[in-house]
């Protein structure tokens, strides 16, 4: 029910189209003078320009209009695939968290892909580090038993209470889900509509 196009027109959404920016940089499109490409790390291995893009984008309209901004990074794993070092990616996320969470009192939401069988050590290093520093982890995975037409997978929600209080146990909730045309249905394990 949220129109991203309308939010972009009203200045409530800033979107970096990574693939287009990447192709422009790689195939020699001219940069705007005084505006380095946010993806210049492809040639310098430095994510500072990407962080500057985030900082400037969230500061562009003044402090009052960005109450509780949310930075969405849709697939951090892509930065690794494009040649960024894991330490640079983790530094980038750290600086984004400091800027967005501490300075602007907002939130950072990051998507990363992981696979237990993966031999990509750099990606697993980033995933593990993010898990250790996150307040809330949503871990979506397919069913261990394989394909089912009524249940597409399960999501584990981990509330990291131990980050704030060392004696606390993390709260873990598990739900199963079914993806439909325009939404997703969540239910407790074993309580899908097909079972009931």
Coordinates of C-alpha atoms in Angstrom, one line a residue:
X1 CA 0.0 0.0 0.0
X2 CA 3.0 2.3 0.0
X3 CA 3.8 4.2 -3.3
X4 CA 7.5 4.5 -3.5
X5 CA 7.2 6.6 -6.7
X6 CA 5.1 9.2 -4.8
X7 CA 7.5 9.1 -1.8
X8 CA 10.4 9.8 -4.2
X9 CA 8.5 12.7 -5.7
X10 CA 7.8 14.2 -2.3
X11 CA 11.5 13.9 -1.3
X12 CA 10.8 11.2 1.3
X13 CA 12.8 8.6 -0.5
X14 CA 16.3 8.8 -2.0
X15 CA 17.1 5.8 -4.2
X16 CA 20.6 4.9 -5.5
X17 CA 20.2 2.8 -8.6
X18 CA 23.3 0.8 -8.1
X19 CA 23.4 -1.1 -11.4
X20 CA 22.9 2.0 -13.5
X21 CA 25.5 3.9 -11.5
X22 CA 27.9 1.0 -11.8
X23 CA 27.5 0.7 -15.5
X24 CA 27.9 4.5 -15.9
X25 CA 31.2 4.4 -13.9
X26 CA 32.6 1.3 -15.6
X27 CA 31.8 2.4 -19.2
X28 CA 33.0 5.9 -18.9
X29 CA 29.9 8.1 -18.4
X30 CA 31.0 11.6 -17.4
X31 CA 30.7 12.4 -13.7
X32 CA 29.0 15.6 -12.6
X33 CA 31.7 18.1 -11.6
X34 CA 32.0 18.2 -7.8
X35 CA 29.9 15.1 -7.5
X36 CA 32.0 11.9 -7.3
X37 CA 30.2 8.7 -8.1
X38 CA 28.9 6.9 -4.9
X39 CA 30.3 3.7 -6.5
X40 CA 33.8 5.0 -7.2
X41 CA 35.0 2.2 -4.9
X42 CA 35.0 0.0 -8.0
X43 CA 38.3 1.7 -9.0
X44 CA 39.6 2.8 -5.5
X45 CA 38.3 0.0 -3.1
X46 CA 37.2 2.8 -0.7
X47 CA 33.5 3.1 0.3
X48 CA 33.9 6.7 1.6
X49 CA 32.1 8.1 -1.4
X50 CA 29.1 5.7 -0.9
X51 CA 28.9 6.8 2.8
X52 CA 29.1 10.5 1.7
X53 CA 26.2 9.9 -0.6
X54 CA 24.2 8.4 2.3
X55 CA 25.1 11.3 4.6
X56 CA 24.4 14.0 2.1
X57 CA 21.1 12.3 1.0
X58 CA 19.8 12.2 4.5
X59 CA 21.0 15.8 5.3
X60 CA 19.8 17.3 2.0
X61 CA 16.4 18.4 3.1
X62 CA 17.2 19.7 6.5
X63 CA 16.9 18.1 10.0
X64 CA 13.2 18.6 10.6
X65 CA 11.8 16.6 7.6
X66 CA 13.9 13.5 8.3
X67 CA 12.4 12.4 11.6
X68 CA 13.5 8.8 12.2
X69 CA 15.0 8.1 8.8
X70 CA 15.5 4.5 7.7
X71 CA 18.5 3.5 5.6
X72 CA 17.7 0.3 3.5
X73 CA 20.7 -1.5 2.0
X74 CA 19.3 -4.1 -0.3
X75 CA 22.0 -6.6 -0.6
X76 CA 25.2 -5.8 1.1
X77 CA 26.7 -8.9 -0.5
X78 CA 26.8 -7.2 -3.8
X79 CA 29.5 -4.8 -2.5
X80 CA 31.7 -7.8 -1.9
X81 CA 30.9 -9.2 -5.4
X82 CA 32.0 -5.8 -6.9
X83 CA 35.4 -6.1 -5.2
X84 CA 35.0 -4.2 -1.9
X85 CA 37.0 -5.8 1.0
X86 CA 35.0 -7.2 3.9
X87 CA 36.6 -4.7 6.3
X88 CA 35.6 -1.8 4.1
X89 CA 32.0 -3.1 3.9
X90 CA 31.9 -3.4 7.7
X91 CA 33.4 0.0 8.2
X92 CA 30.8 1.4 5.8
X93 CA 27.9 -0.1 7.8
X94 CA 29.5 1.1 11.0
X95 CA 29.7 4.7 9.8
X96 CA 26.1 4.4 8.5
X97 CA 24.9 3.1 11.9
X98 CA 26.7 5.9 13.7
X99 CA 25.3 8.6 11.4
X100 CA 21.7 7.3 11.0
X101 CA 21.1 5.7 14.4
X102 CA 23.1 8.0 16.7
X103 CA 23.0 11.3 14.9
X104 CA 19.6 11.2 13.2
X105 CA 17.9 8.8 15.6
X106 CA 16.9 6.5 12.8
X107 CA 17.4 2.8 11.8
X108 CA 19.5 0.9 9.4
X109 CA 18.1 -2.2 7.7
X110 CA 20.5 -4.4 5.8
X111 CA 19.9 -7.5 3.6
X112 CA 22.7 -10.0 3.2
X113 CA 22.5 -13.5 1.7
X114 CA 24.1 -16.4 3.5
X115 CA 24.3 -20.1 2.9
X116 CA 25.5 -22.7 5.4
X117 CA 27.2 -24.6 2.6
X118 CA 28.8 -21.5 1.2
X119 CA 32.6 -21.4 0.7
X120 CA 32.5 -17.6 0.5
X121 CA 34.5 -16.8 3.6
X122 CA 34.3 -13.0 3.1
X123 CA 30.5 -13.0 2.9
X124 CA 30.2 -15.2 5.9
X125 CA 32.6 -12.9 7.9
X126 CA 30.3 -9.9 7.0
X127 CA 27.1 -11.9 7.9
X128 CA 28.5 -13.1 11.3
X129 CA 29.7 -9.6 12.2
X130 CA 26.4 -8.0 11.3
X131 CA 24.6 -10.7 13.4
X132 CA 26.8 -9.8 16.4
X133 CA 26.0 -6.1 16.1
X134 CA 22.3 -6.2 15.3
X135 CA 19.4 -5.5 17.6
X136 CA 17.0 -7.6 15.5
X137 CA 17.7 -10.4 13.1
X138 CA 15.1 -11.8 10.6
X139 CA 16.5 -15.0 9.2
X140 CA 14.4 -16.3 6.3
X141 CA 15.0 -19.8 4.9
X142 CA 13.4 -22.5 3.0
X143 CA 11.9 -25.6 4.7
X144 CA 14.5 -28.2 5.8
X145 CA 12.0 -30.9 4.5
X146 CA 12.0 -29.5 1.0
X147 CA 9.2 -28.0 -1.2
X148 CA 5.7 -27.7 0.0
X149 CA 2.8 -25.9 -1.9
X150 CA 1.2 -24.6 1.4
X151 CA 4.3 -23.5 3.3
X152 CA 7.2 -21.8 1.4
X153 CA 9.6 -21.4 4.3
X154 CA 10.2 -20.2 7.8
X155 CA 11.4 -17.0 9.4
X156 CA 13.3 -16.9 12.6
X157 CA 13.0 -13.6 14.5
X158 CA 15.9 -13.0 17.0
X159 CA 15.6 -10.1 19.4
X160 CA 19.1 -9.5 20.7
X161 CA 18.3 -8.6 24.3
X162 CA 21.8 -9.6 25.3
X163 CA 23.3 -6.5 23.5
X164 CA 21.7 -4.2 26.1
X165 CA 21.7 -6.5 29.2
X166 CA 24.5 -9.1 29.4
X167 CA 22.4 -11.4 31.6
X168 CA 19.4 -11.5 29.3
X169 CA 18.8 -14.4 26.8
X170 CA 18.0 -13.5 23.2
X171 CA 14.3 -13.9 22.4
X172 CA 13.8 -16.3 19.4
X173 CA 10.4 -16.7 17.6
X174 CA 9.9 -19.0 14.6
X175 CA 7.1 -18.6 12.1
X176 CA 6.4 -20.3 8.8
X177 CA 5.2 -18.3 5.8
X178 CA 3.4 -18.7 2.4
X179 CA 4.1 -16.2 -0.3
X180 CA 0.9 -15.1 -2.2
X181 CA 0.4 -12.8 -5.2
X182 CA 0.5 -9.5 -3.3
X183 CA 1.3 -10.4 0.3
X184 CA 2.8 -12.9 2.6
X185 CA 0.9 -15.0 5.3
X186 CA 2.7 -15.9 8.5
X187 CA 1.7 -18.6 11.0
X188 CA 3.1 -20.7 13.8
X189 CA 4.8 -23.9 12.7
X190 CA 2.2 -26.6 11.9
X191 CA -0.7 -24.2 11.7
X192 CA -1.0 -23.5 8.0
X193 CA -4.4 -23.3 6.4
X194 CA -3.8 -26.7 4.7
X195 CA -3.2 -28.4 8.1
X196 CA -6.2 -26.8 9.8

